[in-house]
mmCIF file of C-alpha atoms and ligand atoms in Angstrom:
data_model
loop_
_atom_site.group_PDB
_atom_site.id
_atom_site.type_symbol
_atom_site.label_atom_id
_atom_site.label_comp_id
_atom_site.label_asym_id
_atom_site.label_seq_id
_atom_site.Cartn_x
_atom_site.Cartn_y
_atom_site.Cartn_z
ATOM 1 C CA MET B 1 11.076 -20.842 9.588
ATOM 2 C CA ILE B 2 9.462 -17.731 10.024
ATOM 3 C CA SER B 3 9.031 -16.013 13.455
ATOM 4 C CA LYS B 4 7.571 -12.483 12.817
ATOM 5 C CA ILE B 5 5.286 -11.041 10.342
ATOM 6 C CA GLY B 6 3.892 -7.514 9.418
ATOM 7 C CA VAL B 7 0.361 -6.702 8.173
ATOM 8 C CA LEU B 8 -0.780 -3.428 6.296
ATOM 9 C CA THR B 9 -3.797 -1.757 4.217
ATOM 10 C CA SER B 10 -3.135 0.036 1.260
ATOM 11 C CA GLY B 11 -4.891 1.661 -1.526
ATOM 12 C CA GLY B 12 -8.543 2.681 -1.317
ATOM 13 C CA ASP B 13 -10.121 1.877 2.157
ATOM 14 C CA ALA B 14 -12.945 -0.857 2.549
ATOM 15 C CA PRO B 15 -15.148 -2.052 4.950
ATOM 16 C CA GLY B 16 -13.828 -5.396 6.354
ATOM 17 C CA MET B 17 -10.219 -4.347 6.338
ATOM 18 C CA ASN B 18 -10.398 -4.289 9.996
ATOM 19 C CA CYS B 19 -11.791 -7.733 10.303
ATOM 20 C CA ALA B 20 -8.765 -9.185 7.699
ATOM 21 C CA ILE B 21 -6.250 -7.365 9.857
ATOM 22 C CA ARG B 22 -7.986 -8.980 13.128
ATOM 23 C CA ALA B 23 -7.825 -12.425 11.495
ATOM 24 C CA VAL B 24 -3.947 -12.021 10.514
ATOM 25 C CA VAL B 25 -3.081 -10.883 13.865
ATOM 26 C CA ARG B 26 -5.165 -13.653 15.766
ATOM 27 C CA ALA B 27 -3.918 -16.384 13.531
ATOM 28 C CA GLY B 28 -0.317 -15.114 13.801
ATOM 29 C CA LEU B 29 -0.246 -15.286 17.341
ATOM 30 C CA LYS B 30 -1.920 -18.409 17.795
ATOM 31 C CA TYR B 31 0.977 -20.154 15.877
ATOM 32 C CA GLY B 32 3.332 -18.412 17.785
ATOM 33 C CA LEU B 33 4.423 -15.737 15.739
ATOM 34 C CA GLU B 34 5.178 -11.863 16.546
ATOM 35 C CA VAL B 35 3.035 -9.614 14.383
ATOM 36 C CA PHE B 36 3.487 -6.306 13.509
ATOM 37 C CA GLY B 37 1.139 -3.315 12.186
ATOM 38 C CA VAL B 38 2.508 -1.102 9.527
ATOM 39 C CA MET B 39 0.483 2.604 9.320
ATOM 40 C CA ASP B 40 -0.515 3.784 6.024
ATOM 41 C CA GLY B 41 0.479 1.157 3.615
ATOM 42 C CA TYR B 42 3.757 1.205 1.988
ATOM 43 C CA LYS B 43 4.297 4.894 3.063
ATOM 44 C CA GLY B 44 4.601 3.361 6.839
ATOM 45 C CA LEU B 45 6.926 0.433 5.517
ATOM 46 C CA VAL B 46 9.402 3.341 4.180
ATOM 47 C CA GLU B 47 8.417 5.809 7.057
ATOM 48 C CA ASP B 48 9.525 3.023 9.503
ATOM 49 C CA ASP B 49 5.887 3.156 10.992
ATOM 50 C CA ILE B 50 5.955 -0.153 12.662
ATOM 51 C CA PHE B 51 4.895 -1.600 15.900
ATOM 52 C CA PRO B 52 4.416 -4.761 17.511
ATOM 53 C CA MET B 53 0.642 -5.794 17.905
ATOM 54 C CA ASP B 54 -1.019 -7.879 20.691
ATOM 55 C CA ARG B 55 -4.473 -9.748 20.553
ATOM 56 C CA HIS B 56 -6.079 -6.719 22.396
ATOM 57 C CA TYR B 57 -5.113 -4.065 19.891
ATOM 58 C CA VAL B 58 -7.625 -5.928 17.579
ATOM 59 C CA SER B 59 -10.473 -6.384 19.663
ATOM 60 C CA ASN B 60 -13.500 -4.639 19.135
ATOM 61 C CA ILE B 61 -12.920 -3.611 15.682
ATOM 62 C CA VAL B 62 -14.777 -6.322 13.813
ATOM 63 C CA ASN B 63 -17.605 -3.809 13.312
ATOM 64 C CA ARG B 64 -15.687 -0.988 12.427
ATOM 65 C CA GLY B 65 -15.722 0.278 8.975
ATOM 66 C CA GLY B 66 -12.239 1.892 7.478
ATOM 67 C CA THR B 67 -8.930 0.647 8.449
ATOM 68 C CA ILE B 68 -7.225 1.238 12.006
ATOM 69 C CA LEU B 69 -3.904 1.040 10.437
ATOM 70 C CA GLY B 70 -4.650 3.424 7.988
ATOM 71 C CA THR B 71 -4.020 3.633 4.241
ATOM 72 C CA ALA B 72 -2.266 5.537 1.594
ATOM 73 C CA ARG B 73 -1.007 5.657 -1.946
ATOM 74 C CA LEU B 74 2.673 6.193 -2.626
ATOM 75 C CA ARG B 75 3.371 6.410 -6.054
ATOM 76 C CA GLU B 76 7.302 6.286 -5.266
ATOM 77 C CA PHE B 77 7.008 2.352 -4.242
ATOM 78 C CA LYS B 78 7.474 1.751 -7.928
ATOM 79 C CA ASP B 79 10.694 2.665 -7.497
ATOM 80 C CA GLN B 80 13.244 -0.047 -6.585
ATOM 81 C CA THR B 81 15.589 2.299 -4.099
ATOM 82 C CA VAL B 82 12.298 3.241 -2.227
ATOM 83 C CA ARG B 83 11.240 -0.325 -1.818
ATOM 84 C CA GLN B 84 14.951 -1.066 -0.535
ATOM 85 C CA ILE B 85 14.486 1.093 2.326
ATOM 86 C CA ALA B 86 11.117 -0.502 3.319
ATOM 87 C CA VAL B 87 12.755 -3.797 3.147
ATOM 88 C CA ASP B 88 15.713 -2.612 5.590
ATOM 89 C CA ASN B 89 13.105 -1.136 7.884
ATOM 90 C CA LEU B 90 11.716 -4.900 8.045
ATOM 91 C CA ARG B 91 14.749 -6.522 7.760
ATOM 92 C CA LYS B 92 16.080 -4.742 11.056
ATOM 93 C CA ARG B 93 13.198 -5.667 13.073
ATOM 94 C CA GLY B 94 13.731 -9.389 11.709
ATOM 95 C CA ILE B 95 10.221 -9.356 10.150
ATOM 96 C CA ASP B 96 10.425 -11.788 7.273
ATOM 97 C CA ALA B 97 6.829 -11.622 5.775
ATOM 98 C CA LEU B 98 3.881 -9.463 5.146
ATOM 99 C CA VAL B 99 0.272 -9.630 4.520
ATOM 100 C CA VAL B 100 -0.771 -6.887 2.266
ATOM 101 C CA ILE B 101 -4.750 -5.841 2.082
ATOM 102 C CA GLY B 102 -5.421 -3.996 -0.885
ATOM 103 C CA GLY B 103 -6.269 -3.637 -4.613
ATOM 104 C CA ASP B 104 -4.381 -4.938 -7.762
ATOM 105 C CA GLY B 105 -1.658 -1.944 -7.259
ATOM 106 C CA SER B 106 -0.867 -3.056 -4.051
ATOM 107 C CA TYR B 107 -0.627 -6.632 -5.201
ATOM 108 C CA MET B 108 2.049 -5.377 -7.530
ATOM 109 C CA GLY B 109 4.122 -3.767 -4.670
ATOM 110 C CA ALA B 110 3.518 -6.982 -2.549
ATOM 111 C CA LYS B 111 5.005 -9.235 -5.824
ATOM 112 C CA LYS B 112 7.753 -6.981 -5.973
ATOM 113 C CA LEU B 113 8.867 -7.093 -2.226
ATOM 114 C CA THR B 114 8.520 -10.973 -2.555
ATOM 115 C CA GLU B 115 11.314 -10.689 -5.410
ATOM 116 C CA MET B 116 13.284 -8.589 -2.938
ATOM 117 C CA GLY B 117 13.173 -11.151 -0.198
ATOM 118 C CA ILE B 118 10.167 -10.260 1.960
ATOM 119 C CA ASN B 119 7.514 -13.068 1.383
ATOM 120 C CA CYS B 120 4.459 -11.130 0.959
ATOM 121 C CA VAL B 121 0.642 -12.557 0.662
ATOM 122 C CA GLY B 122 -1.964 -10.199 -0.844
ATOM 123 C CA LEU B 123 -5.745 -10.010 0.550
ATOM 124 C CA PRO B 124 -8.246 -8.492 -1.968
ATOM 125 C CA GLY B 125 -9.385 -5.423 0.147
ATOM 126 C CA THR B 126 -11.455 -3.305 -2.302
ATOM 127 C CA ILE B 127 -15.170 -2.049 -2.697
ATOM 128 C CA ASP B 128 -14.737 -2.375 -6.775
ATOM 129 C CA ASN B 129 -14.750 -6.147 -6.812
ATOM 130 C CA ASP B 130 -12.231 -5.890 -9.609
ATOM 131 C CA ILE B 131 -9.825 -8.549 -8.967
ATOM 132 C CA ALA B 132 -10.312 -11.388 -11.043
ATOM 133 C CA SER B 133 -9.046 -14.243 -8.663
ATOM 134 C CA THR B 134 -11.851 -13.947 -6.363
ATOM 135 C CA ASP B 135 -15.445 -14.206 -6.732
ATOM 136 C CA TYR B 136 -15.664 -11.412 -4.112
ATOM 137 C CA THR B 137 -13.171 -8.850 -2.818
ATOM 138 C CA ILE B 138 -13.481 -7.844 0.941
ATOM 139 C CA GLY B 139 -15.811 -4.769 1.438
ATOM 140 C CA TYR B 140 -17.825 -5.323 -1.705
ATOM 141 C CA ASP B 141 -20.728 -6.696 -0.100
ATOM 142 C CA THR B 142 -20.912 -3.824 2.152
ATOM 143 C CA CYS B 143 -20.858 -1.371 -0.693
ATOM 144 C CA LEU B 144 -23.654 -3.348 -2.334
ATOM 145 C CA ASN B 145 -25.841 -2.870 0.490
ATOM 146 C CA THR B 146 -24.931 0.855 1.050
ATOM 147 C CA ILE B 147 -25.717 1.771 -2.558
ATOM 148 C CA VAL B 148 -29.031 -0.509 -2.272
ATOM 149 C CA ASP B 149 -29.782 1.227 0.832
ATOM 150 C CA ALA B 150 -29.010 4.525 -0.472
ATOM 151 C CA VAL B 151 -31.413 3.926 -3.788
ATOM 152 C CA ASP B 152 -34.154 2.838 -1.939
ATOM 153 C CA LYS B 153 -34.443 6.415 -0.465
ATOM 154 C CA ILE B 154 -33.769 7.893 -3.661
ATOM 155 C CA ARG B 155 -36.596 5.707 -5.423
ATOM 156 C CA ASP B 156 -39.085 7.104 -2.792
ATOM 157 C CA THR B 157 -38.753 10.615 -3.887
ATOM 158 C CA THR B 158 -38.380 9.600 -7.502
ATOM 159 C CA GLU B 159 -41.824 7.874 -7.706
ATOM 160 C CA SER B 160 -43.607 10.799 -5.791
ATOM 161 C CA HIS B 161 -42.664 13.346 -8.328
ATOM 162 C CA GLN B 162 -42.478 10.838 -11.376
ATOM 163 C CA ARG B 163 -39.118 11.446 -12.213
ATOM 164 C CA CYS B 164 -35.898 9.617 -13.516
ATOM 165 C CA ALA B 165 -33.272 9.247 -11.349
ATOM 166 C CA VAL B 166 -29.754 8.814 -12.713
ATOM 167 C CA ILE B 167 -27.665 7.406 -10.046
ATOM 168 C CA GLU B 168 -23.539 7.247 -10.311
ATOM 169 C CA VAL B 169 -21.959 4.487 -8.465
ATOM 170 C CA MET B 170 -18.360 3.652 -7.629
ATOM 171 C CA GLY B 171 -16.645 0.612 -8.946
ATOM 172 C CA ASN B 172 -13.734 2.018 -11.047
ATOM 173 C CA HIS B 173 -13.352 0.571 -14.048
ATOM 174 C CA CYS B 174 -15.445 -2.367 -12.970
ATOM 175 C CA GLY B 175 -19.027 -2.594 -13.771
ATOM 176 C CA ASP B 176 -20.267 -5.163 -10.636
ATOM 177 C CA LEU B 177 -21.502 -2.587 -8.353
ATOM 178 C CA ALA B 178 -23.697 -0.805 -10.861
ATOM 179 C CA LEU B 179 -24.691 -4.205 -12.315
ATOM 180 C CA PHE B 180 -25.752 -5.865 -9.221
ATOM 181 C CA SER B 181 -27.114 -2.839 -7.337
ATOM 182 C CA GLY B 182 -29.081 -2.299 -10.484
ATOM 183 C CA ILE B 183 -30.551 -5.929 -10.484
ATOM 184 C CA ALA B 184 -31.426 -5.489 -6.721
ATOM 185 C CA GLU B 185 -33.156 -2.228 -7.339
ATOM 186 C CA GLY B 186 -34.798 -3.684 -10.424
ATOM 187 C CA ALA B 187 -33.566 -0.510 -12.296
ATOM 188 C CA GLU B 188 -34.993 0.240 -15.789
ATOM 189 C CA MET B 189 -31.318 1.012 -16.991
ATOM 190 C CA ILE B 190 -28.029 0.011 -16.195
ATOM 191 C CA ILE B 191 -24.927 1.266 -17.518
ATOM 192 C CA THR B 192 -21.275 -0.187 -16.871
ATOM 193 C CA PRO B 193 -18.067 0.065 -18.684
ATOM 194 C CA ASP B 194 -18.591 -3.777 -19.584
ATOM 195 C CA HIS B 195 -21.938 -2.997 -20.772
ATOM 196 C CA PRO B 196 -22.147 0.359 -22.145
ATOM 197 C CA ILE B 197 -25.365 1.451 -23.850
ATOM 198 C CA PRO B 198 -25.341 4.497 -26.879
ATOM 199 C CA GLU B 199 -26.880 7.704 -25.726
ATOM 200 C CA GLU B 200 -29.773 7.477 -28.170
ATOM 201 C CA GLU B 201 -30.552 4.043 -27.073
ATOM 202 C CA VAL B 202 -30.860 5.267 -23.453
ATOM 203 C CA PHE B 203 -32.928 8.170 -24.611
ATOM 204 C CA GLU B 204 -35.203 5.977 -26.745
ATOM 205 C CA SER B 205 -35.999 3.274 -23.945
ATOM 206 C CA LEU B 206 -36.503 6.063 -21.443
ATOM 207 C CA ARG B 207 -38.997 7.883 -23.969
ATOM 208 C CA GLN B 208 -40.815 4.544 -24.248
ATOM 209 C CA LEU B 209 -41.258 4.216 -20.808
ATOM 210 C CA HIS B 210 -42.439 7.826 -20.208
ATOM 211 C CA ASP B 211 -45.001 7.277 -22.931
ATOM 212 C CA ALA B 212 -46.189 3.974 -21.330
ATOM 213 C CA LYS B 213 -46.756 6.247 -18.142
ATOM 214 C CA ARG B 214 -44.128 4.650 -15.917
ATOM 215 C CA LYS B 215 -44.087 6.416 -12.510
ATOM 216 C CA ARG B 216 -40.291 6.502 -12.401
ATOM 217 C CA ALA B 217 -37.219 5.327 -14.044
ATOM 218 C CA ILE B 218 -34.208 4.205 -12.297
ATOM 219 C CA VAL B 219 -30.724 4.337 -14.369
ATOM 220 C CA ILE B 220 -27.880 3.157 -12.461
ATOM 221 C CA VAL B 221 -24.497 4.055 -14.059
ATOM 222 C CA SER B 222 -20.819 3.285 -13.054
ATOM 223 C CA GLU B 223 -18.418 6.223 -12.378
ATOM 224 C CA LYS B 224 -16.070 7.333 -15.083
ATOM 225 C CA ILE B 225 -18.455 6.837 -17.912
ATOM 226 C CA TYR B 226 -19.708 10.206 -18.134
ATOM 227 C CA PRO B 227 -17.578 13.123 -17.472
ATOM 228 C CA ASP B 228 -20.454 14.935 -16.200
ATOM 229 C CA ILE B 229 -23.356 13.125 -14.909
ATOM 230 C CA PHE B 230 -25.655 16.206 -14.234
ATOM 231 C CA ALA B 231 -25.393 17.152 -17.806
ATOM 232 C CA PHE B 232 -26.280 13.811 -18.784
ATOM 233 C CA ALA B 233 -29.358 14.154 -16.749
ATOM 234 C CA GLU B 234 -29.965 17.137 -18.290
ATOM 235 C CA ARG B 235 -30.040 15.598 -21.569
ATOM 236 C CA ILE B 236 -32.334 13.142 -20.683
ATOM 237 C CA THR B 237 -35.014 15.778 -19.461
ATOM 238 C CA LYS B 238 -34.543 17.278 -22.678
ATOM 239 C CA ALA B 239 -35.107 13.988 -25.110
ATOM 240 C CA THR B 240 -37.328 12.065 -22.754
ATOM 241 C CA GLY B 241 -40.322 13.605 -21.250
ATOM 242 C CA PHE B 242 -39.000 12.713 -17.744
ATOM 243 C CA GLU B 243 -37.587 15.204 -15.400
ATOM 244 C CA ALA B 244 -34.146 13.576 -14.809
ATOM 245 C CA LYS B 245 -32.039 14.212 -11.634
ATOM 246 C CA ALA B 246 -28.624 12.882 -11.080
ATOM 247 C CA GLU B 247 -27.177 11.638 -7.899
ATOM 248 C CA VAL B 248 -23.520 10.913 -7.325
ATOM 249 C CA LEU B 249 -23.134 8.681 -4.118
ATOM 250 C CA GLY B 250 -19.807 9.552 -3.623
ATOM 251 C CA ARG B 251 -17.908 8.466 -0.500
ATOM 252 C CA ILE B 252 -20.517 7.224 1.326
ATOM 253 C CA GLN B 253 -20.150 4.044 -0.500
ATOM 254 C CA ARG B 254 -16.849 3.375 1.139
ATOM 255 C CA GLY B 255 -17.758 3.577 4.852
ATOM 256 C CA GLY B 256 -19.976 1.821 7.452
ATOM 257 C CA SER B 257 -19.890 -0.985 9.345
ATOM 258 C CA PRO B 258 -19.086 -4.158 7.516
ATOM 259 C CA SER B 259 -21.684 -6.880 6.512
ATOM 260 C CA ALA B 260 -21.605 -10.347 7.886
ATOM 261 C CA PHE B 261 -20.436 -11.539 4.695
ATOM 262 C CA ASP B 262 -17.510 -9.496 4.228
ATOM 263 C CA ARG B 263 -16.518 -9.885 7.873
ATOM 264 C CA ILE B 264 -16.517 -13.897 7.471
ATOM 265 C CA LEU B 265 -14.832 -13.405 4.007
ATOM 266 C CA ALA B 266 -12.172 -11.185 5.515
ATOM 267 C CA ALA B 267 -11.682 -14.034 8.528
ATOM 268 C CA ARG B 268 -11.262 -16.554 6.101
ATOM 269 C CA MET B 269 -8.821 -15.122 4.026
ATOM 270 C CA GLY B 270 -6.728 -13.379 6.771
ATOM 271 C CA ALA B 271 -6.208 -16.932 8.458
ATOM 272 C CA HIS B 272 -5.473 -18.358 5.278
ATOM 273 C CA ALA B 273 -2.814 -15.561 4.351
ATOM 274 C CA VAL B 274 -0.964 -16.423 7.576
ATOM 275 C CA ASP B 275 -1.028 -20.405 6.733
ATOM 276 C CA CYS B 276 0.328 -19.562 3.292
ATOM 277 C CA LEU B 277 3.473 -17.381 5.161
ATOM 278 C CA LEU B 278 4.033 -20.314 7.403
ATOM 279 C CA ASP B 279 4.281 -22.800 4.362
ATOM 280 C CA GLY B 280 7.063 -20.318 3.138
ATOM 281 C CA LYS B 281 5.005 -19.209 0.113
ATOM 282 C CA GLY B 282 5.301 -15.648 -1.291
ATOM 283 C CA GLY B 283 4.234 -13.331 -4.275
ATOM 284 C CA ILE B 284 0.563 -15.168 -4.063
ATOM 285 C CA CYS B 285 -3.124 -13.462 -3.590
ATOM 286 C CA VAL B 286 -5.724 -14.886 -1.473
ATOM 287 C CA GLY B 287 -9.245 -15.621 -3.072
ATOM 288 C CA MET B 288 -12.577 -17.224 -2.734
ATOM 289 C CA VAL B 289 -13.550 -19.337 -5.853
ATOM 290 C CA ASN B 290 -16.836 -21.257 -5.464
ATOM 291 C CA ASN B 291 -16.924 -20.723 -1.845
ATOM 292 C CA LYS B 292 -13.436 -22.355 -1.366
ATOM 293 C CA ILE B 293 -10.689 -20.125 0.026
ATOM 294 C CA VAL B 294 -7.525 -20.525 -2.764
ATOM 295 C CA ASP B 295 -4.585 -18.595 -3.533
ATOM 296 C CA TYR B 296 -2.588 -17.700 -6.910
ATOM 297 C CA ASP B 297 0.427 -16.257 -8.165
ATOM 298 C CA ILE B 298 0.251 -12.483 -8.106
ATOM 299 C CA TYR B 299 1.160 -12.045 -11.886
ATOM 300 C CA GLU B 300 -1.235 -14.870 -12.730
ATOM 301 C CA ALA B 301 -4.180 -13.656 -10.968
ATOM 302 C CA LEU B 302 -3.739 -10.122 -12.445
ATOM 303 C CA GLN B 303 -3.845 -11.845 -16.039
ATOM 304 C CA LEU B 304 -6.984 -13.557 -15.375
ATOM 305 C CA PRO B 305 -10.048 -12.184 -17.286
ATOM 306 C CA ARG B 306 -12.698 -10.680 -15.273
ATOM 307 C CA ASP B 307 -16.267 -12.175 -15.322
ATOM 308 C CA LYS B 308 -18.445 -9.680 -17.216
ATOM 309 C CA HIS B 309 -21.627 -11.567 -15.909
ATOM 310 C CA VAL B 310 -23.091 -11.681 -19.341
ATOM 311 C CA SER B 311 -25.521 -14.262 -18.128
ATOM 312 C CA VAL B 312 -27.053 -11.674 -15.157
ATOM 313 C CA LEU B 313 -27.673 -9.069 -18.149
ATOM 314 C CA ARG B 314 -30.835 -10.659 -19.718
ATOM 315 C CA LEU B 315 -32.126 -10.040 -16.056
ATOM 316 C CA ILE B 316 -32.341 -6.553 -16.798
ATOM 317 C CA ASP B 317 -34.692 -6.978 -19.485
ATOM 318 C CA ILE B 318 -36.499 -9.859 -18.212
ATOM 319 C CA LEU B 319 -37.453 -8.249 -15.132
ATOM 320 C CA LYS B 320 -38.176 -4.676 -16.248
HETATM 321 P P1 ATP C 401 -7.866 0.187 -4.892
HETATM 322 O O1 ATP C 401 -8.295 -0.853 -5.873
HETATM 323 O O2 ATP C 401 -8.714 0.427 -4.088
HETATM 324 O O3 ATP C 401 -7.299 1.480 -5.813
HETATM 325 P P2 ATP C 401 -5.202 -0.206 -5.156
HETATM 326 O O4 ATP C 401 -4.297 -1.198 -4.375
HETATM 327 O O5 ATP C 401 -5.132 -0.922 -6.439
HETATM 328 O O6 ATP C 401 -6.485 -0.204 -4.379
HETATM 329 P P3 ATP C 401 -3.008 1.841 -5.909
HETATM 330 O O7 ATP C 401 -3.190 3.039 -5.629
HETATM 331 O O8 ATP C 401 -3.113 1.133 -7.509
HETATM 332 O O9 ATP C 401 -4.405 1.031 -5.214
HETATM 333 O O10 ATP C 401 -1.947 0.967 -5.326
HETATM 334 C C1 ATP C 401 -1.782 1.001 -3.898
HETATM 335 C C2 ATP C 401 -0.415 1.242 -3.617
HETATM 336 O O11 ATP C 401 0.553 -0.002 -4.225
HETATM 337 C C3 ATP C 401 0.395 2.497 -4.702
HETATM 338 O O12 ATP C 401 0.242 3.919 -4.132
HETATM 339 C C4 ATP C 401 1.971 1.966 -4.553
HETATM 340 O O13 ATP C 401 2.476 2.464 -3.056
HETATM 341 C C5 ATP C 401 1.793 0.806 -4.666
HETATM 342 N N1 ATP C 401 2.045 0.108 -6.104
HETATM 343 C C6 ATP C 401 0.971 0.374 -7.167
HETATM 344 N N2 ATP C 401 1.610 -0.417 -8.265
HETATM 345 C C7 ATP C 401 2.974 -0.691 -8.004
HETATM 346 C C8 ATP C 401 3.951 -1.474 -8.678
HETATM 347 N N3 ATP C 401 3.619 -1.608 -10.155
HETATM 348 N N4 ATP C 401 4.990 -1.425 -8.296
HETATM 349 C C9 ATP C 401 5.367 -1.145 -6.832
HETATM 350 N N5 ATP C 401 4.394 -0.531 -5.908
HETATM 351 C C10 ATP C 401 3.002 -0.692 -6.727
#
């Protein structure tokens, strides 16, 4: 039976991570466990930056973006000898198990630690929604709303000047943020890694809109598709008649108070993670599928095909 658990956040930060930390701490304490916080992800594990948390440490954080535990990327954690230092630091405090809140890279670290005797449960904390074992990741909904809020503002000035706005959003290699913010905005075009559009086709569609006297065009583009989104906007200006302006929303997308949806998701997942550790499970990750909280083996989860939302694509044309 375990008596001490740790919690850390790793990889890119996401709104709602604090709610997940809170849920793990409160659920752990409720079941009589001692709960430890680890600063700055796997870096804190290796550097022994580990401290006991009480229920007050996580009070008044549900509405705060970022992560109170800090986060980091530690490439060296792929090295077994570096992970052994982390295991030794946990063992000397008697910490038997860990909740890791992060993306797929963090899941790999969690799986490897489990194989070295520390049971770990992963929670999907990333704005990208790029983890196939859950319908939604913690932080995605807040980020989506932040994008929609920003595009609403850009839309005002775009329409006033009868321009084309080309807006680059985050998502890493996953197009969900672009696709669903584009649907929410009724964007004229949405370009994602899952659904790329040849440049000539983009120009032709925008030319047709311009010739039909459309007042504005909104084009939402996933990051990492065009090496230079500003140069892409210049090519649109030359090819279509629209004056195109590029905007990179950038890190504003990572911040802010988590949405109610993300808070509730994080609370449910955090409590489930503690249940799993109490059941002696490790090397697994928590997800929400069809509104049910579930868990998967991490290796299996990382092999699952991601939903490319093909059925949603038709909406772009139907609602244009
Ligand atoms: P995001 O989706 O926001 O980028 P992430 O968790 O995928 O989050 P990564 O930088 O890929 O972010 O991974 C976070 C950390 O997890 C890495 O810095 C490293 O410490 C650890 N990690 C990643 N891959 C492995 C691996 N194969 N083995 C052990 N540890 C790993």
